Amino acid sequence: MKVSELTVLFPFHKMNSYMYEAVNSLLNSTIRTQIIFIDDTPTQSAKIRDLTGTENQLWKILKTGGGQGYGEALRIGSLEVDSRLMALFNSDDLISPQKFEIQLEKLGKSEISLTGIQRINKNGKELRSMTFLPRGLFYDPIFLFLGSYGADATWLMKTDWWREHVLFDSRECLDWRIALKNFHGARISYVPEKLYFYRKHPHQVTAKKDIGAEKMLPVYQEWKNFAQIRGLPECSYETFAALSTPWNSKSKINIAEFEFFCRDLIKIAGTLPQGIRDDVENIIRRRYLMLLKNQKLDLKVLSILYRGRRQAIPMWQDLTSNFINNHVLN
C-alpha cells in the first residue's frame, strides 16, 4: 500500500499528556499514514512539531477557529482528505500498533471496518464496562439498539462511503447517529480483537453523565427510524434511554413495553450468529439490573432481578475490578 492511501483524522480540543500519548501511539503504527490534525483549542496555536516532536510532509494541521466542536472539526478535516481510505482517532485514546494493518487486510469488499475496544483508565489500566461490551466474533448493527456499540473511533473506511453518509453538526452522539442512519445497509468488516483503547478520565469531552432528554432526542429519532427498518415496535423515549443509555436513564419506565421490545430484539438476534445472540441477551440482562435504581421495592423488582440474575455476579466482578484499578492500584 502507498503511504498516502490511508488518512487519519485527529481532532483535538486541548493539549495534555493524554494527547501526547495518543500521538505516540498513532506514530507507532505499523502502517504509515497521512495524519490530519484538526486544532479546536481556544488558542489555535498548535504546530506539528509541538504535537509530534518532528516534521513530516504527510502531516497537516488545520484550524477550526477554536471551540467549534467535534462535528465541525471532522468537517474541516474531511475537506482535506484525498486518499482512498480514512480512519478516525480520538486525542486521548491509544491503538495497537497493528490496528490499521489488520483492518486493511480484512477490509476486502467491505465499506467500513470496526475493531474491538478495551476501556482504560487515566493511567492506562484496564477498565471493565458496567453496561457490557460484546465479546463475540461477529458484529451486527442490532447492537446499536443497546448503546453506541460500533459507533466509535475504531472506524477505518473507504473515503467514498464516508463522504456519502457522514453528518456534521454539534448535536449529541454524532458517531452513533451516523451508524444508526447508515449501518443497516453497509458492508461491515469486524475485527473482534481489542485493538483500540478508549480512555475514561474525568476531563474528557464525553464524560458527561447527565444529558437531558431534549439533547438526546436526535439520537432517539434515529433509533426509532432504525427500529422501524428492523421490524421492531415503536416505544417511548424512556425505554430507549433504559436500553441504550442506562447511565443516563432517570425516569420510571413502562416495564411491559420494555419487556415487549426486548423480546422482539432477542428474536431478531436469534437469526444471527450465536455469539451475537449471546451478547445481546447478556446486555439485556444488565439493562434489567440497571433498571433497579429507578424502581420502588415491589413485586416488579423481583421480576426484574430474576430476568437479570445471570449477569448479577459478572456485573459485580466488573464493578470490583474497576474500583481496584482506579483506587487501590493507583
Short mmCIF file of C-alpha atoms in Angstrom, two decimals:
data_model
loop_
_atom_site.label_atom_id
_atom_site.label_comp_id
_atom_site.label_asym_id
_atom_site.label_seq_id
_atom_site.Cartn_x
_atom_site.Cartn_y
_atom_site.Cartn_z
CA MET A 1 0.00 0.00 0.00
CA LYS A 2 1.23 3.50 -0.83
CA VAL A 3 1.85 5.72 2.16
CA SER A 4 -0.83 8.24 1.21
CA GLU A 5 -3.69 5.75 0.72
CA LEU A 6 -4.78 6.00 4.38
CA THR A 7 -5.56 9.29 6.12
CA VAL A 8 -6.29 9.58 9.84
CA LEU A 9 -8.47 12.43 11.12
CA PHE A 10 -7.20 13.55 14.53
CA PRO A 11 -9.35 16.33 16.04
CA PHE A 12 -8.26 17.72 19.41
CA HIS A 13 -9.76 20.22 21.83
CA LYS A 14 -6.90 20.52 24.33
CA MET A 15 -3.22 19.60 24.54
CA ASN A 16 -2.26 17.47 27.54
CA SER A 17 -0.34 14.33 28.47
CA TYR A 18 -3.15 12.10 27.18
CA MET A 19 -2.87 13.70 23.77
CA TYR A 20 0.89 13.23 23.60
CA GLU A 21 0.45 9.54 24.45
CA ALA A 22 -2.22 9.31 21.76
CA VAL A 23 0.04 10.85 19.12
CA ASN A 24 2.90 8.50 20.02
CA SER A 25 0.53 5.54 19.85
CA LEU A 26 -0.52 6.60 16.38
CA LEU A 27 3.04 7.15 15.22
CA ASN A 28 3.96 3.62 16.35
CA SER A 29 1.51 2.13 13.86
CA THR A 30 2.96 -0.49 11.52
CA ILE A 31 1.16 1.33 8.69
CA ARG A 32 2.42 4.80 7.89
CA THR A 33 -0.40 7.22 7.30
CA GLN A 34 -1.18 10.76 6.44
CA ILE A 35 -2.36 12.45 9.64
CA ILE A 36 -4.65 15.45 9.58
CA PHE A 37 -4.60 17.15 12.97
CA ILE A 38 -7.58 19.46 13.49
CA ASP A 39 -6.90 22.06 16.17
CA ASP A 40 -10.08 23.06 18.01
CA THR A 41 -8.30 24.51 21.05
CA PRO A 42 -9.16 28.04 22.22
CA THR A 43 -5.66 29.36 21.45
CA GLN A 44 -5.36 27.82 17.95
CA SER A 45 -1.58 27.88 18.44
CA ALA A 46 -0.53 24.24 17.99
CA LYS A 47 2.17 23.34 15.48
CA ILE A 48 3.03 19.89 14.15
CA ARG A 49 6.39 19.96 15.91
CA ASP A 50 4.57 20.72 19.18
CA LEU A 51 2.47 17.60 18.69
CA THR A 52 4.99 15.11 17.37
CA GLY A 53 8.45 16.48 18.08
CA THR A 54 9.29 16.32 14.40
CA GLU A 55 8.01 17.31 10.96
CA ASN A 56 6.61 15.18 8.14
CA GLN A 57 5.37 16.30 4.76
CA LEU A 58 2.42 13.88 5.01
CA TRP A 59 1.06 15.50 8.17
CA LYS A 60 -1.18 18.55 8.20
CA ILE A 61 -2.58 20.74 10.93
CA LEU A 62 -5.84 22.60 10.36
CA LYS A 63 -7.56 25.24 12.49
CA THR A 64 -11.27 25.43 13.34
CA GLY A 65 -11.25 28.91 14.87
CA GLY A 66 -11.43 27.40 18.35
CA GLY A 67 -14.17 25.66 20.33
CA GLN A 68 -16.27 24.67 17.32
CA GLY A 69 -16.87 21.08 18.43
CA TYR A 70 -16.32 17.57 17.12
CA GLY A 71 -18.64 17.76 14.11
CA GLU A 72 -17.14 20.95 12.73
CA ALA A 73 -13.61 19.63 13.31
CA LEU A 74 -14.45 16.50 11.31
CA ARG A 75 -15.99 18.60 8.54
CA ILE A 76 -12.88 20.74 8.21
CA GLY A 77 -10.61 17.72 8.28
CA SER A 78 -12.69 15.76 5.77
CA LEU A 79 -12.32 18.52 3.18
CA GLU A 80 -8.60 17.80 3.09
CA VAL A 81 -8.82 14.01 2.67
CA ASP A 82 -7.70 12.93 -0.80
CA SER A 83 -6.86 9.30 -0.02
CA ARG A 84 -8.90 6.22 -0.89
CA LEU A 85 -9.18 5.16 2.76
CA MET A 86 -9.51 7.05 6.02
CA ALA A 87 -9.75 6.42 9.75
CA LEU A 88 -10.79 8.23 12.92
CA PHE A 89 -8.82 8.74 16.09
CA ASN A 90 -9.59 10.48 19.40
CA SER A 91 -6.98 12.62 21.09
CA ASP A 92 -6.92 10.84 24.46
CA ASP A 93 -7.07 7.21 23.27
CA LEU A 94 -4.49 4.63 22.18
CA ILE A 95 -4.29 1.97 19.48
CA SER A 96 -2.44 -1.27 18.97
CA PRO A 97 0.45 -0.81 16.51
CA GLN A 98 -1.16 -3.46 14.27
CA LYS A 99 -4.66 -1.95 14.25
CA PHE A 100 -4.63 -0.34 10.80
CA GLU A 101 -2.64 -3.17 9.24
CA ILE A 102 -5.13 -5.81 10.43
CA GLN A 103 -8.13 -3.73 9.38
CA LEU A 104 -6.68 -3.13 5.92
CA GLU A 105 -6.03 -6.84 5.46
CA LYS A 106 -9.63 -7.72 6.37
CA LEU A 107 -11.48 -4.81 4.78
CA GLY A 108 -11.89 -6.56 1.43
CA LYS A 109 -15.12 -5.53 -0.28
CA SER A 110 -16.49 -4.01 2.92
CA GLU A 111 -17.06 -0.28 3.17
CA ILE A 112 -16.16 0.15 6.82
CA SER A 113 -14.12 -1.78 9.36
CA LEU A 114 -14.63 -1.88 13.15
CA THR A 115 -12.50 -3.43 15.88
CA GLY A 116 -12.99 -4.46 19.46
CA ILE A 117 -12.45 -1.89 22.22
CA GLN A 118 -10.68 -2.07 25.55
CA ARG A 119 -11.56 0.60 28.08
CA ILE A 120 -8.66 2.02 30.11
CA ASN A 121 -8.45 4.50 32.96
CA LYS A 122 -6.38 7.67 33.18
CA ASN A 123 -3.25 5.61 33.93
CA GLY A 124 -3.79 3.12 31.12
CA LYS A 125 -5.05 0.28 33.31
CA GLU A 126 -7.88 -1.95 32.06
CA LEU A 127 -11.41 -0.95 32.92
CA ARG A 128 -14.40 -3.22 32.57
CA SER A 129 -17.71 -1.98 31.26
CA MET A 130 -20.64 -1.94 33.67
CA THR A 131 -23.01 -1.74 30.71
CA PHE A 132 -21.26 -4.71 28.99
CA LEU A 133 -19.03 -4.91 25.91
CA PRO A 134 -19.78 -7.52 23.22
CA ARG A 135 -17.37 -10.46 23.38
CA GLY A 136 -18.32 -12.47 20.31
CA LEU A 137 -16.53 -12.89 16.99
CA PHE A 138 -19.21 -11.11 14.97
CA TYR A 139 -20.86 -7.71 14.73
CA ASP A 140 -24.32 -6.69 13.62
CA PRO A 141 -25.98 -3.25 13.75
CA ILE A 142 -28.55 -4.78 16.12
CA PHE A 143 -26.14 -3.77 18.91
CA LEU A 144 -26.97 -0.11 18.18
CA PHE A 145 -30.34 -0.61 19.90
CA LEU A 146 -28.49 -1.26 23.16
CA GLY A 147 -25.92 1.53 23.02
CA SER A 148 -23.35 3.07 20.75
CA TYR A 149 -21.65 -0.29 20.15
CA GLY A 150 -19.55 0.00 17.00
CA ALA A 151 -20.29 3.73 16.71
CA ASP A 152 -16.86 4.84 17.81
CA ALA A 153 -13.37 5.88 16.77
CA THR A 154 -12.34 2.37 15.67
CA TRP A 155 -13.67 3.16 12.19
CA LEU A 156 -11.48 2.64 9.16
CA MET A 157 -13.47 3.13 5.97
CA LYS A 158 -13.50 3.86 2.30
CA THR A 159 -13.49 7.60 1.83
CA ASP A 160 -16.33 7.44 -0.68
CA TRP A 161 -18.58 5.80 1.93
CA TRP A 162 -17.69 8.45 4.50
CA ARG A 163 -18.40 11.34 2.14
CA GLU A 164 -21.79 9.88 1.20
CA HIS A 165 -23.02 9.10 4.72
CA VAL A 166 -21.31 11.40 7.21
CA LEU A 167 -23.14 14.07 9.23
CA PHE A 168 -21.53 17.25 10.53
CA ASP A 169 -23.31 19.01 13.38
CA SER A 170 -22.88 19.91 17.03
CA ARG A 171 -25.64 17.69 18.44
CA GLU A 172 -25.03 14.76 20.80
CA CYS A 173 -23.59 11.37 19.79
CA LEU A 174 -22.61 12.18 16.20
CA ASP A 175 -20.96 8.79 15.53
CA TRP A 176 -23.95 6.92 16.94
CA ARG A 177 -26.39 8.84 14.78
CA ILE A 178 -24.30 8.20 11.67
CA ALA A 179 -24.26 4.48 12.50
CA LEU A 180 -28.00 4.29 13.23
CA LYS A 181 -28.74 6.02 9.94
CA ASN A 182 -26.33 4.06 7.73
CA PHE A 183 -25.05 0.79 9.20
CA HIS A 184 -28.11 -1.24 8.18
CA GLY A 185 -27.19 -1.11 4.50
CA ALA A 186 -23.41 -1.00 4.93
CA ARG A 187 -20.92 -3.80 4.32
CA ILE A 188 -19.09 -4.00 7.64
CA SER A 189 -15.88 -5.85 8.43
CA TYR A 190 -15.43 -6.65 12.11
CA VAL A 191 -12.15 -7.44 13.88
CA PRO A 192 -13.04 -8.72 17.38
CA GLU A 193 -9.53 -8.23 18.78
CA LYS A 194 -9.29 -5.25 21.15
CA LEU A 195 -7.10 -3.01 19.02
CA TYR A 196 -8.47 0.34 20.23
CA PHE A 197 -8.02 1.58 23.80
CA TYR A 198 -10.72 4.01 24.88
CA ARG A 199 -9.59 6.11 27.81
CA LYS A 200 -12.09 7.05 30.52
CA HIS A 201 -10.98 10.05 32.57
CA PRO A 202 -12.72 12.92 34.40
CA HIS A 203 -11.71 15.65 31.92
CA GLN A 204 -12.78 14.07 28.63
CA VAL A 205 -15.39 15.77 26.48
CA THR A 206 -17.67 12.70 26.63
CA ALA A 207 -17.51 12.35 30.42
CA LYS A 208 -20.97 13.86 30.89
CA LYS A 209 -23.28 11.59 32.89
CA ASP A 210 -26.38 13.73 32.76
CA ILE A 211 -27.53 14.53 29.24
CA GLY A 212 -31.07 15.88 29.13
CA ALA A 213 -33.76 14.22 27.04
CA GLU A 214 -34.01 17.28 24.81
CA LYS A 215 -30.39 16.90 23.72
CA MET A 216 -30.81 13.17 23.18
CA LEU A 217 -33.94 13.48 21.01
CA PRO A 218 -31.98 13.46 17.70
CA VAL A 219 -30.46 10.11 18.74
CA TYR A 220 -33.86 8.79 19.81
CA GLN A 221 -35.35 9.75 16.45
CA GLU A 222 -32.66 7.87 14.50
CA TRP A 223 -33.07 4.96 16.93
CA LYS A 224 -36.82 4.85 16.23
CA ASN A 225 -36.22 5.01 12.48
CA PHE A 226 -33.78 2.12 12.72
CA ALA A 227 -36.25 0.12 14.85
CA GLN A 228 -38.84 0.52 12.11
CA ILE A 229 -36.37 -0.74 9.50
CA ARG A 230 -35.66 -3.84 11.59
CA GLY A 231 -39.34 -4.51 12.23
CA LEU A 232 -39.29 -3.60 15.93
CA PRO A 233 -42.18 -1.86 17.70
CA GLU A 234 -42.10 1.86 18.37
CA CYS A 235 -41.57 2.65 22.01
CA SER A 236 -41.13 5.59 24.33
CA TYR A 237 -38.07 7.70 25.00
CA GLU A 238 -37.90 6.16 28.48
CA THR A 239 -37.49 2.65 27.06
CA PHE A 240 -34.87 3.92 24.60
CA ALA A 241 -32.91 5.51 27.45
CA ALA A 242 -33.14 2.44 29.69
CA LEU A 243 -31.85 0.18 26.91
CA SER A 244 -29.32 2.43 25.18
CA THR A 245 -28.10 4.92 27.78
CA PRO A 246 -28.79 3.23 31.13
CA TRP A 247 -26.29 5.53 32.86
CA ASN A 248 -28.45 8.46 31.69
CA SER A 249 -31.86 6.90 32.47
CA LYS A 250 -33.57 8.51 35.46
CA SER A 251 -37.29 8.01 34.89
CA LYS A 252 -39.57 5.13 35.67
CA ILE A 253 -40.42 3.11 32.59
CA ASN A 254 -43.27 1.01 31.33
CA ILE A 255 -41.96 -2.45 32.22
CA ALA A 256 -44.40 -4.18 29.86
CA GLU A 257 -43.24 -2.05 26.93
CA PHE A 258 -39.60 -2.65 27.87
CA GLU A 259 -40.10 -6.43 28.04
CA PHE A 260 -42.02 -6.48 24.75
CA PHE A 261 -39.24 -4.65 22.91
CA CYS A 262 -36.53 -6.84 24.45
CA ARG A 263 -38.40 -10.00 23.50
CA ASP A 264 -38.61 -8.93 19.84
CA LEU A 265 -34.97 -7.84 19.87
CA ILE A 266 -33.89 -11.27 21.12
CA LYS A 267 -35.98 -12.88 18.36
CA ILE A 268 -34.03 -10.95 15.74
CA ALA A 269 -30.75 -11.81 17.47
CA GLY A 270 -31.77 -15.47 17.27
CA THR A 271 -31.47 -15.32 13.47
CA LEU A 272 -27.86 -14.11 13.73
CA PRO A 273 -24.63 -15.95 14.69
CA GLN A 274 -24.73 -17.47 18.18
CA GLY A 275 -22.16 -15.06 19.59
CA ILE A 276 -24.34 -12.09 18.68
CA ARG A 277 -27.38 -13.65 20.35
CA ASP A 278 -25.36 -14.39 23.50
CA ASP A 279 -24.05 -10.82 23.68
CA VAL A 280 -27.50 -9.30 23.09
CA GLU A 281 -29.05 -11.45 25.82
CA ASN A 282 -26.28 -10.57 28.30
CA ILE A 283 -26.56 -6.85 27.56
CA ILE A 284 -30.32 -7.00 28.10
CA ARG A 285 -29.82 -8.84 31.40
CA ARG A 286 -27.62 -5.99 32.56
CA ARG A 287 -30.20 -3.46 31.44
CA TYR A 288 -32.74 -5.22 33.65
CA LEU A 289 -30.39 -4.93 36.62
CA MET A 290 -29.71 -1.26 35.89
CA LEU A 291 -33.46 -0.57 35.93
CA LEU A 292 -33.45 -1.18 39.67
CA LYS A 293 -32.11 2.26 40.51
CA ASN A 294 -35.40 3.86 39.40
CA GLN A 295 -37.82 1.30 40.86
CA LYS A 296 -39.55 1.12 44.22
CA LEU A 297 -39.37 -2.11 46.16
CA ASP A 298 -42.31 -4.23 44.99
CA LEU A 299 -43.10 -7.42 43.10
CA LYS A 300 -41.89 -5.85 39.83
CA VAL A 301 -38.43 -5.55 41.33
CA LEU A 302 -38.34 -9.29 41.98
CA SER A 303 -39.26 -9.91 38.34
CA ILE A 304 -36.50 -7.55 37.18
CA LEU A 305 -33.95 -9.25 39.41
CA TYR A 306 -34.99 -12.63 38.07
CA ARG A 307 -34.56 -11.60 34.44
CA GLY A 308 -31.14 -10.09 35.07
CA ARG A 309 -29.85 -12.67 37.53
CA ARG A 310 -27.29 -14.32 35.20
CA GLN A 311 -25.37 -11.07 34.90
CA ALA A 312 -25.54 -10.06 38.57
CA ILE A 313 -22.25 -11.73 39.58
CA PRO A 314 -20.30 -10.72 36.40
CA MET A 315 -21.54 -7.16 36.86
CA TRP A 316 -20.38 -7.13 40.47
CA GLN A 317 -16.99 -8.51 39.40
CA ASP A 318 -16.64 -5.71 36.83
CA LEU A 319 -17.50 -3.12 39.48
CA THR A 320 -14.94 -4.58 41.90
CA SER A 321 -12.21 -4.74 39.24
CA ASN A 322 -12.77 -1.10 38.28
CA PHE A 323 -12.62 0.01 41.91
CA ILE A 324 -9.31 -1.78 42.40
CA ASN A 325 -7.77 -0.38 39.22
CA ASN A 326 -8.99 3.15 39.88
CA HIS A 327 -8.37 3.44 43.63
CA VAL A 328 -6.19 0.65 45.02
CA LEU A 329 -3.52 0.18 42.34
CA ASN A 330 -3.05 3.89 41.55
#
